[in-house]
Coordinates of C-alpha atoms in Angstrom, one line a residue:
X13 CA 0.1 0.0 -0.1
X14 CA 1.3 3.4 -0.8
X15 CA 2.4 5.6 1.9
X16 CA -0.6 8.1 3.0
X17 CA 0.1 11.3 5.0
X18 CA -3.0 10.7 7.2
X19 CA -3.1 12.1 10.9
X20 CA -2.6 9.2 12.7
X21 CA -1.6 8.4 16.1
X22 CA 1.6 6.3 16.5
X23 CA 0.1 3.2 17.2
X24 CA -2.9 3.2 14.6
X25 CA -1.9 1.4 11.5
X26 CA -2.7 3.1 8.3
X27 CA -5.1 0.6 6.8
X28 CA -7.4 1.7 10.0
X29 CA -6.9 5.3 9.0
X30 CA -8.1 4.4 5.3
X31 CA -11.0 3.1 7.0
X32 CA -11.5 6.0 9.2
X33 CA -11.6 8.6 6.4
X34 CA -14.2 6.1 4.6
X35 CA -16.1 5.9 7.5
X36 CA -16.1 9.7 7.6
X37 CA -17.1 9.9 3.9
X38 CA -19.9 7.3 4.0
X39 CA -22.6 9.8 5.6
X40 CA -21.4 13.1 3.6
X41 CA -22.1 11.5 0.2
X42 CA -25.6 10.6 1.6
X43 CA -26.0 13.8 3.4
X44 CA -28.6 16.3 2.0
X45 CA -30.7 19.0 3.6
X46 CA -33.7 17.7 2.0
X47 CA -34.3 14.1 0.2
X48 CA -36.1 13.4 -2.7
X49 CA -36.8 10.0 -2.4
X50 CA -39.0 11.0 0.6
X51 CA -40.9 13.7 -1.2
X52 CA -44.3 12.5 -0.8
X53 CA -44.5 11.4 2.8
X54 CA -43.1 14.9 3.4
X55 CA -45.5 16.8 1.4
X56 CA -48.5 14.8 2.6
X57 CA -47.3 15.2 6.5
X58 CA -46.4 18.9 6.3
X59 CA -49.0 20.2 3.5
X60 CA -45.7 21.4 1.4
X61 CA -45.3 21.6 -2.2
X62 CA -42.5 18.7 -3.9
X63 CA -40.9 22.4 -5.2
X64 CA -40.1 23.1 -1.6
X65 CA -38.0 20.0 -1.3
X66 CA -36.5 20.4 -5.1
X67 CA -35.1 23.8 -3.6
X68 CA -33.5 22.3 -0.8
X69 CA -31.8 19.7 -2.5
X70 CA -30.3 22.0 -5.2
X71 CA -29.7 25.0 -2.5
X72 CA -27.2 22.4 -0.9
X73 CA -25.4 22.3 -4.1
X74 CA -25.4 25.9 -4.4
X75 CA -23.3 25.9 -0.9
X76 CA -20.9 23.2 -1.8
X77 CA -20.0 25.6 -5.0
X78 CA -19.9 28.9 -2.9
X79 CA -17.4 26.9 -0.3
X80 CA -15.2 25.7 -2.4
X81 CA -12.9 28.6 -3.3
X82 CA -12.5 29.4 0.3
X83 CA -11.4 25.8 1.5
X84 CA -7.6 26.4 1.3
X85 CA -7.7 28.9 3.6
X86 CA -9.3 27.4 6.2
X87 CA -7.5 24.4 5.6
X88 CA -4.1 26.7 6.0
X89 CA -5.3 27.5 9.8
X90 CA -7.0 24.2 11.1
X91 CA -5.9 20.7 11.4
X92 CA -7.8 18.0 9.6
X93 CA -8.9 16.9 13.5
X94 CA -10.5 20.0 14.0
X95 CA -11.6 20.8 10.6
X96 CA -13.5 17.0 10.4
X97 CA -14.7 17.5 14.0
X98 CA -16.1 21.0 13.7
X99 CA -17.8 20.1 10.3
X100 CA -19.3 17.0 11.5
X101 CA -20.9 18.8 14.6
X102 CA -22.2 21.5 12.5
X103 CA -23.8 19.0 10.1
X104 CA -25.3 17.2 13.0
X105 CA -26.9 20.4 14.3
X106 CA -28.0 21.3 10.6
X107 CA -29.6 17.8 10.6
X108 CA -31.6 17.5 13.6
X109 CA -33.2 21.0 12.6
X110 CA -34.0 20.2 9.3
X111 CA -35.6 16.6 10.8
X112 CA -37.9 19.0 13.5
X113 CA -38.4 22.0 12.1
X114 CA -41.4 21.8 9.4
X115 CA -40.5 25.6 8.0
X116 CA -39.4 25.1 4.8
X117 CA -37.5 28.7 4.6
X118 CA -35.6 27.3 7.3
X119 CA -35.1 23.8 6.0
X120 CA -33.7 25.4 2.6
X121 CA -31.2 27.6 4.6
X122 CA -29.9 24.9 6.1
X123 CA -29.8 22.9 3.2
X124 CA -27.7 25.4 1.9
X125 CA -25.4 25.6 4.9
X126 CA -25.0 21.7 4.7
X127 CA -23.6 21.8 1.6
X128 CA -21.5 24.5 2.0
X129 CA -19.8 22.3 5.0
X130 CA -19.9 19.4 2.8
X131 CA -17.4 20.9 0.6
X132 CA -15.2 20.8 3.4
X133 CA -15.3 17.3 4.0
X134 CA -15.0 16.0 0.3
X135 CA -11.9 17.9 -0.4
X136 CA -10.2 17.0 2.8
X137 CA -11.2 13.1 2.0
X138 CA -9.8 14.0 -1.6
X139 CA -6.3 15.5 -0.1
X140 CA -5.7 12.7 2.2
X141 CA -7.0 9.6 0.4
X142 CA -5.7 10.6 -3.4
X143 CA -2.7 8.6 -3.4
X144 CA -4.6 5.6 -2.2
X145 CA -6.3 5.6 -5.3
X146 CA -3.9 6.7 -7.8
X147 CA -0.1 6.4 -6.5
X148 CA 1.0 8.0 -9.3
X149 CA -1.4 11.2 -8.9
X150 CA -3.3 10.6 -12.3
X151 CA -6.5 12.7 -12.5
X152 CA -8.6 10.1 -14.8
X153 CA -7.6 7.2 -12.5
X154 CA -8.6 9.1 -9.6
X155 CA -11.8 9.8 -11.1
X156 CA -12.8 6.3 -12.0
X157 CA -12.3 5.8 -8.2
X158 CA -14.0 8.7 -6.6
X159 CA -16.9 9.5 -9.1
X160 CA -18.4 6.2 -9.0
X161 CA -18.1 6.1 -5.1
X162 CA -19.8 9.8 -4.6
X163 CA -22.6 9.4 -7.4
X164 CA -23.4 5.6 -5.8
X165 CA -24.0 7.5 -2.4
X166 CA -26.6 9.9 -3.6
X167 CA -28.3 6.9 -5.3
X168 CA -28.3 4.6 -2.4
X169 CA -29.4 7.8 -0.6
X170 CA -32.5 8.2 -2.5
X171 CA -33.5 4.3 -2.2
X172 CA -32.7 4.2 1.4
X173 CA -35.1 7.6 2.3
X174 CA -37.7 5.9 0.4
X175 CA -37.3 3.1 2.5
X176 CA -37.4 4.7 5.8
X177 CA -40.5 7.2 4.7
X178 CA -42.5 4.2 3.8
X179 CA -42.3 1.9 6.7
X180 CA -41.3 4.4 9.3
X181 CA -41.2 8.2 9.1
X182 CA -39.4 10.8 6.7
X183 CA -37.4 12.2 9.7
X184 CA -35.8 8.9 9.8
X185 CA -33.2 9.4 7.2
X186 CA -31.8 12.6 9.0
X187 CA -31.2 10.5 11.9
X188 CA -29.7 7.7 10.0
X189 CA -27.1 10.1 8.9
X190 CA -26.7 11.6 12.5
X191 CA -25.8 8.4 13.8
X192 CA -23.3 7.4 11.1
X193 CA -21.7 11.2 11.5
X194 CA -21.6 10.4 15.7
X195 CA -19.6 6.9 14.6
X196 CA -17.6 8.8 12.4
X197 CA -16.7 11.3 15.4
X198 CA -15.7 8.6 17.2
X199 CA -13.5 6.7 14.8
X200 CA -11.7 10.7 14.3
X201 CA -11.2 10.8 18.2
X202 CA -9.8 7.6 18.5
X203 CA -7.7 7.2 15.7
X204 CA -6.5 10.7 14.6
X205 CA -3.6 12.6 16.6
X206 CA -4.1 15.8 18.4
X207 CA -2.1 18.6 16.8
X208 CA -2.2 22.2 18.0
X209 CA -1.9 24.9 15.2
X210 CA -2.7 28.8 15.5
X211 CA -6.5 29.5 14.9
X212 CA -6.4 33.1 13.4
X213 CA -9.5 32.9 10.7
X214 CA -8.1 35.1 7.9
X215 CA -11.2 37.6 7.2
X216 CA -9.2 39.9 5.1
X217 CA -8.5 36.9 2.8
X218 CA -12.0 36.0 2.9
X219 CA -14.3 38.2 0.2
X220 CA -17.4 37.7 2.1
X221 CA -19.4 40.6 -0.2
X222 CA -18.6 38.0 -3.4
X223 CA -19.6 35.1 -1.7
X224 CA -22.7 36.6 -1.0
X225 CA -23.5 38.0 -4.2
X226 CA -22.9 34.5 -6.1
X227 CA -24.9 32.7 -3.4
X228 CA -27.7 35.2 -3.8
X229 CA -27.6 34.7 -7.8
X230 CA -27.4 31.0 -7.8
X231 CA -30.2 30.6 -5.3
X232 CA -32.5 32.9 -6.9
X233 CA -32.0 31.2 -10.2
X234 CA -32.6 27.8 -8.9
X235 CA -36.0 29.5 -6.9
X236 CA -37.0 30.7 -10.3
X237 CA -36.6 27.6 -12.7
X238 CA -38.2 25.5 -9.5
X239 CA -41.3 27.6 -8.6
X240 CA -41.8 28.8 -12.3
X241 CA -44.5 26.6 -13.2
X242 CA -46.1 26.5 -10.1
X243 CA -46.4 30.4 -9.9
X244 CA -47.1 30.6 -13.2
X245 CA -43.8 32.5 -14.1
X246 CA -44.1 36.0 -14.8
X247 CA -47.4 36.3 -12.7
X248 CA -45.2 35.9 -9.4
X249 CA -44.0 39.4 -7.8
X250 CA -41.2 37.3 -6.5
X251 CA -40.1 36.1 -9.9
X252 CA -40.4 39.3 -12.0
X253 CA -37.7 40.5 -8.9
X254 CA -35.4 37.7 -8.6
X255 CA -35.2 37.6 -12.8
X256 CA -34.5 41.5 -12.8
X257 CA -32.2 40.5 -9.6
X258 CA -29.7 37.6 -11.4
X259 CA -28.3 39.6 -13.9
X260 CA -27.6 42.7 -11.8
X261 CA -26.3 40.3 -9.4
X262 CA -23.8 38.4 -11.8
X263 CA -22.6 41.8 -13.3
X264 CA -21.8 43.0 -9.7
X265 CA -20.0 39.5 -9.0
X266 CA -17.9 40.0 -12.1
X267 CA -17.1 43.5 -12.2
X268 CA -16.0 42.6 -8.5
X269 CA -13.6 39.6 -9.4
X270 CA -12.1 42.0 -11.9
X271 CA -11.3 44.9 -9.6
X272 CA -10.0 42.9 -6.9
X273 CA -6.2 42.0 -6.1
X274 CA -7.0 38.7 -4.9
X275 CA -10.3 37.7 -6.3
X276 CA -12.9 35.1 -4.8
X277 CA -12.2 32.9 -8.1
X278 CA -10.5 33.8 -11.2
X279 CA -12.6 34.1 -14.5
X280 CA -9.7 33.0 -16.4
X281 CA -11.0 29.4 -16.6
X282 CA -14.1 31.1 -19.0
X283 CA -11.7 32.2 -21.6
X284 CA -10.0 28.9 -22.2
X285 CA -11.9 26.9 -24.8
X286 CA -11.4 23.9 -23.6
X287 CA -13.2 24.9 -20.1
X288 CA -16.3 26.3 -21.7
X289 CA -16.5 23.0 -24.5
X290 CA -16.5 20.7 -21.3
X291 CA -18.8 22.8 -19.2
X292 CA -21.3 22.8 -22.5
X293 CA -20.9 19.0 -22.6
X294 CA -21.6 18.5 -18.7
X295 CA -24.6 20.5 -18.8
X296 CA -26.1 18.4 -22.0
X297 CA -25.2 15.7 -20.1
X298 CA -27.2 16.8 -17.1
X299 CA -30.1 17.9 -19.3
X300 CA -30.4 14.2 -20.8
X301 CA -29.9 12.7 -17.4
X302 CA -32.7 14.7 -16.0
X303 CA -35.2 12.8 -18.2
X304 CA -35.3 10.4 -15.4
X305 CA -37.8 12.8 -14.5
X306 CA -40.1 11.5 -17.1
X307 CA -39.5 8.0 -16.1
X308 CA -40.8 8.9 -12.4
X309 CA -43.7 10.3 -13.9
X310 CA -44.4 7.2 -16.0
X311 CA -43.7 5.1 -12.9
X312 CA -46.1 6.8 -10.7
X313 CA -49.2 7.3 -13.1
X314 CA -49.1 4.7 -15.7
X315 CA -47.9 1.2 -14.3
X316 CA -48.9 2.5 -10.9
X317 CA -45.4 1.7 -9.1
X318 CA -44.8 3.0 -5.3
X319 CA -42.4 5.2 -4.3
X320 CA -40.4 2.5 -2.7
X321 CA -39.9 0.9 -6.1
X322 CA -39.6 4.1 -8.1
X323 CA -36.6 5.5 -6.0
X324 CA -34.8 1.7 -5.9
X325 CA -34.7 2.1 -9.5
X326 CA -32.2 4.5 -9.5
X327 CA -29.6 1.7 -7.7
X328 CA -29.7 0.3 -11.1
X329 CA -27.4 3.5 -12.2
X330 CA -24.6 2.1 -9.8
X331 CA -24.0 -1.0 -12.5
X332 CA -23.6 1.7 -15.1
X333 CA -21.0 3.9 -12.7
X334 CA -18.8 1.2 -12.4
X335 CA -19.0 0.2 -16.3
X336 CA -18.2 3.8 -17.3
X337 CA -15.4 4.0 -14.7
X338 CA -13.6 1.0 -15.6
X339 CA -14.1 1.9 -19.7
X340 CA -12.8 5.5 -18.6
X341 CA -10.2 4.4 -16.7
X342 CA -8.4 2.1 -19.3
X343 CA -9.2 4.5 -22.2
X344 CA -7.0 7.3 -20.5
X345 CA -4.3 4.6 -19.8
X346 CA -4.1 2.9 -22.7
X347 CA -4.8 6.3 -25.5
X348 CA -5.3 4.1 -28.2
X349 CA -8.4 5.6 -29.4
X350 CA -9.4 9.3 -30.1
X351 CA -11.0 11.3 -27.2
X352 CA -14.1 12.0 -29.4
X353 CA -14.8 8.6 -29.9
X354 CA -15.3 8.3 -26.1
X355 CA -17.5 10.8 -25.9
X356 CA -19.5 9.7 -29.1
X357 CA -19.7 6.4 -27.6
X358 CA -21.2 8.1 -24.6
X359 CA -23.5 10.0 -26.5
X360 CA -24.7 6.8 -28.5
X361 CA -25.7 5.4 -24.8
X362 CA -28.0 7.9 -24.2
X363 CA -29.3 7.5 -27.9
X364 CA -29.9 3.9 -26.8
X365 CA -31.3 4.5 -23.4
X366 CA -34.0 7.1 -25.0
X367 CA -34.7 4.5 -28.2
X368 CA -35.8 1.5 -25.6
X369 CA -37.7 4.0 -23.9
X370 CA -39.5 5.6 -27.0
X371 CA -40.5 2.0 -27.7
X372 CA -41.1 0.5 -24.9
X373 CA -43.1 3.0 -22.6
X374 CA -46.7 1.4 -23.0
X375 CA -49.5 1.5 -20.6
X376 CA -48.5 -2.4 -20.8
X377 CA -45.0 -2.1 -20.2
X378 CA -43.2 -3.9 -17.1
X379 CA -41.1 -2.1 -14.2
X380 CA -38.2 -4.7 -15.0
X381 CA -38.3 -3.2 -18.8
X382 CA -36.6 0.2 -17.4
X383 CA -33.4 -2.1 -16.4
X384 CA -31.1 -1.7 -19.1
X385 CA -32.4 1.8 -20.1
X386 CA -31.6 2.8 -16.4
X387 CA -28.0 0.9 -16.8
X388 CA -27.1 2.6 -19.9
X389 CA -27.7 6.0 -18.3
X390 CA -25.6 5.3 -15.8
X391 CA -23.0 4.2 -18.3
X392 CA -23.2 7.6 -20.4
X393 CA -23.3 9.8 -17.4
X394 CA -20.2 8.3 -15.5
X395 CA -18.0 8.0 -19.0
X396 CA -18.9 11.7 -20.0
X397 CA -18.3 13.3 -16.7
X398 CA -14.7 11.4 -16.1
X399 CA -14.0 12.6 -19.7
X400 CA -14.8 16.4 -19.4
X401 CA -13.5 16.4 -15.9
X402 CA -10.2 15.3 -17.2
X403 CA -10.5 17.5 -20.3
X404 CA -11.6 20.9 -18.9
X405 CA -8.2 21.2 -17.2
X406 CA -6.1 20.5 -19.6
X407 CA -3.4 23.2 -20.5
X408 CA -4.9 25.0 -17.0
X409 CA -2.8 26.6 -15.1
X410 CA -2.3 24.9 -11.4
X411 CA -3.5 28.1 -9.8
X412 CA -6.8 28.2 -11.5
X413 CA -8.2 24.6 -10.5
X414 CA -10.4 26.3 -7.3
X415 CA -11.8 28.7 -9.6
X416 CA -12.6 25.8 -12.3
X417 CA -14.1 23.7 -9.4
X418 CA -16.4 26.7 -8.6
X419 CA -17.6 26.7 -12.1
X420 CA -17.8 23.1 -12.8
X421 CA -20.1 22.6 -9.6
X422 CA -22.3 25.7 -10.5
X423 CA -22.9 24.5 -14.3
X424 CA -23.1 20.8 -13.5
X425 CA -24.8 20.3 -10.0
X426 CA -26.3 23.5 -9.4
X427 CA -27.9 25.3 -13.1
X428 CA -28.2 22.6 -15.6
X429 CA -30.3 20.2 -13.1
X430 CA -32.7 23.0 -12.0
X431 CA -33.0 24.5 -15.7
X432 CA -33.2 20.7 -17.0
X433 CA -35.8 19.6 -14.3
X434 CA -37.9 23.0 -14.9
X435 CA -38.0 22.4 -18.6
X436 CA -38.9 18.7 -18.6
X437 CA -41.7 19.8 -16.0
X438 CA -43.4 22.5 -18.2
X439 CA -43.0 20.7 -21.6
X440 CA -44.7 17.8 -19.6
X441 CA -47.6 20.0 -18.4
X442 CA -48.2 21.8 -22.1
X443 CA -47.9 18.5 -24.2
X444 CA -50.4 16.6 -21.4
X445 CA -52.9 19.7 -21.7
X446 CA -52.6 19.6 -25.4
X447 CA -53.4 15.7 -25.2
X448 CA -56.1 16.2 -22.8
X449 CA -57.8 18.5 -25.7
X450 CA -57.0 16.6 -28.7
X451 CA -58.5 13.1 -27.1
X452 CA -61.3 14.5 -25.9
X453 CA -62.6 15.5 -29.1
X454 CA -63.5 11.7 -29.5
X455 CA -64.1 10.6 -25.9
X456 CA -68.0 10.8 -26.6
X457 CA -70.6 8.1 -26.0
X458 CA -70.9 7.9 -29.8
X459 CA -67.3 6.3 -29.9
X460 CA -67.7 2.5 -29.6
X461 CA -64.6 2.0 -27.4
X462 CA -65.7 5.4 -25.3
X463 CA -69.2 3.8 -24.8
X464 CA -68.1 0.0 -24.0
X465 CA -65.9 1.6 -21.2
X466 CA -68.4 4.0 -20.2
X467 CA -71.0 1.2 -19.7
X468 CA -68.7 -1.0 -18.2
X469 CA -67.6 1.4 -15.2
X470 CA -71.4 2.4 -14.8
X471 CA -72.5 -1.2 -14.2
X472 CA -69.7 -1.9 -11.8
X473 CA -70.7 0.9 -10.1
X474 CA -74.3 -0.1 -10.0
X475 CA -73.3 -3.4 -8.7
X476 CA -71.4 -2.1 -5.8
X477 CA -74.7 -0.5 -4.6
X478 CA -74.2 3.1 -5.6
X479 CA -77.3 5.1 -7.0
X480 CA -77.4 5.7 -10.3
X481 CA -76.3 9.7 -10.1
X482 CA -73.3 8.7 -8.4
X483 CA -72.5 5.5 -10.5
X484 CA -72.9 7.9 -13.3
X485 CA -69.8 10.5 -11.8
X486 CA -67.9 7.6 -11.0
X487 CA -68.3 6.3 -15.0
X488 CA -67.4 9.9 -16.3
X489 CA -64.3 9.9 -13.5
X490 CA -62.7 6.9 -14.9
X491 CA -62.8 8.3 -18.5
X492 CA -61.2 11.2 -17.4
X493 CA -58.6 9.1 -15.7
X494 CA -58.0 6.9 -18.8
X495 CA -57.7 10.6 -20.7
X496 CA -55.3 11.8 -18.3
X497 CA -53.1 8.8 -18.3
X498 CA -53.0 8.6 -22.3
X499 CA -52.2 12.4 -22.7
X500 CA -49.6 11.9 -20.2
X501 CA -48.0 8.8 -22.0
X502 CA -48.0 10.6 -25.2
X503 CA -46.4 13.8 -23.8
X504 CA -43.6 11.4 -22.4
X505 CA -43.4 9.9 -25.6
X506 CA -43.1 13.0 -27.7
X507 CA -40.5 14.5 -25.3
X508 CA -38.4 11.3 -25.2
X509 CA -38.4 11.4 -29.2
X510 CA -37.0 15.0 -29.6
X511 CA -34.7 14.1 -27.1
X512 CA -33.6 10.8 -29.1
X513 CA -33.0 12.6 -32.2
X514 CA -31.2 15.7 -30.3
X515 CA -28.9 12.9 -28.9
X516 CA -28.2 11.1 -32.0
X517 CA -27.3 14.7 -33.6
X518 CA -24.7 15.1 -30.9
X519 CA -23.5 11.6 -30.9
X520 CA -22.7 11.9 -34.6
X521 CA -21.2 15.4 -34.4
X522 CA -19.3 14.2 -31.4
X523 CA -17.3 11.6 -33.2
X524 CA -15.7 14.5 -35.8
X525 CA -15.1 17.3 -33.2
X526 CA -11.1 17.7 -33.1
X527 CA -11.0 17.6 -29.1
X528 CA -7.4 16.9 -29.3
X529 CA -4.7 17.5 -32.1
X530 CA -3.0 14.4 -31.6
X531 CA -4.1 11.0 -30.5
X532 CA -2.2 10.7 -27.5
X533 CA -2.1 13.6 -24.8
X534 CA 0.1 14.4 -22.0
X535 CA -1.3 12.4 -18.7
X536 CA -3.4 15.3 -16.2
X537 CA -2.0 15.2 -12.9
X538 CA -4.0 15.3 -10.0
X539 CA -4.8 18.8 -7.8
X540 CA -6.8 20.4 -4.6
X541 CA -9.8 20.7 -6.8
X542 CA -10.7 17.1 -7.8
X543 CA -14.8 17.7 -8.3

């Protein structure tokens, strides 16, 4: 085993130090301020909108993005043991508040700070364990191990949340992560050595104003896209104010970074063509991956699957993550084929995934039919994330790595999923309404199929003891339910069809984009960003 620089007590073997770091990392990769796996149960219990939980989920990602640029300044004045213990204790307090408070404004604020604190532990884990995954500090090799672990944690968290919420209470996921963090604290106290370091927080070096401005811009953006459909977009005063404020905040942020001697983040990565290409493709990857919301609608409304099975389906992404990581590991090590073929191959996985959905999504399909497309989505997502995670830092000054990490998280994990989810939600709603109007034209009793279904439903209601008027209403409602399901299915297939064409075009075009001038490129080393 390669020698690691873990802050262990003299009598603690290195393998136990590695185990300790993974024990610390386990609750962090599953931790969030709100859990989308328990969305139905929380909404029913607290009487809140599902958008409130979605807002909290994205707020945590925004917190991570805002935290990354200042982490080196905090690490310089705190020992790893102090940093981890303080962070975990604060996470426990925030998680307990989220479990106990029914006010979603407080929960969303706590979610933001949970994400903010998660970034510190994530980067500490990366720095301490990096040689364990890649002794030669090769970025692609590290990503091939680290990305599947982190992304799999999110899927396990979603499935576990659904289980705990369904069989017990939605708060149990918070208590479970709190228990795991308490165990992590015990491991740190037992096995990490005590060390003193002068605690002088560098207030002058931390640009709090820039952090506040960009945090507000990100949260306002998330709010607009998350609540847009619910609040009817520009009929809401809040959305009007936020839409006006977002460009103003971004302008103030950019100007401040240009004029500061030591800016919060450098804007130079945005002038680097590889970074722009990488960010663009990552947004596209998240856009195609966000099509999972269509699958969720199909599972819940068409084939009537409960929340436990609907969220458990995401576990099939994990084999895809592993396969994608293995492919990227050897692709970058061997460098026998062009980089563009890896990108094209990843996009063709999306093409096959969408093609199976387009031709397989019917009222009579089965839950098991979705196993292969979900696996392919995981394969495509992981291979493209690793590929562009390496590509965006090629030829980039090492001093700009943390700035790149900020932009990477902001585009990939904050803005792209929020915008994509909003797009699919609004598109599906409008297509469903259009479908209802079109299909209802033929849903009259002169239509033999409609007449047969109406008569059958009416007779069933009468045999159950309902009066004629009540039975007639039940039969009418059954027709309306069928109309809703058919229009929803039609909307889902329409969106998937357009996505399929788009993915096919991108896959073909990607095979001809000259990402590199030569077959073999310089090996990209790891850094202190690694997101």
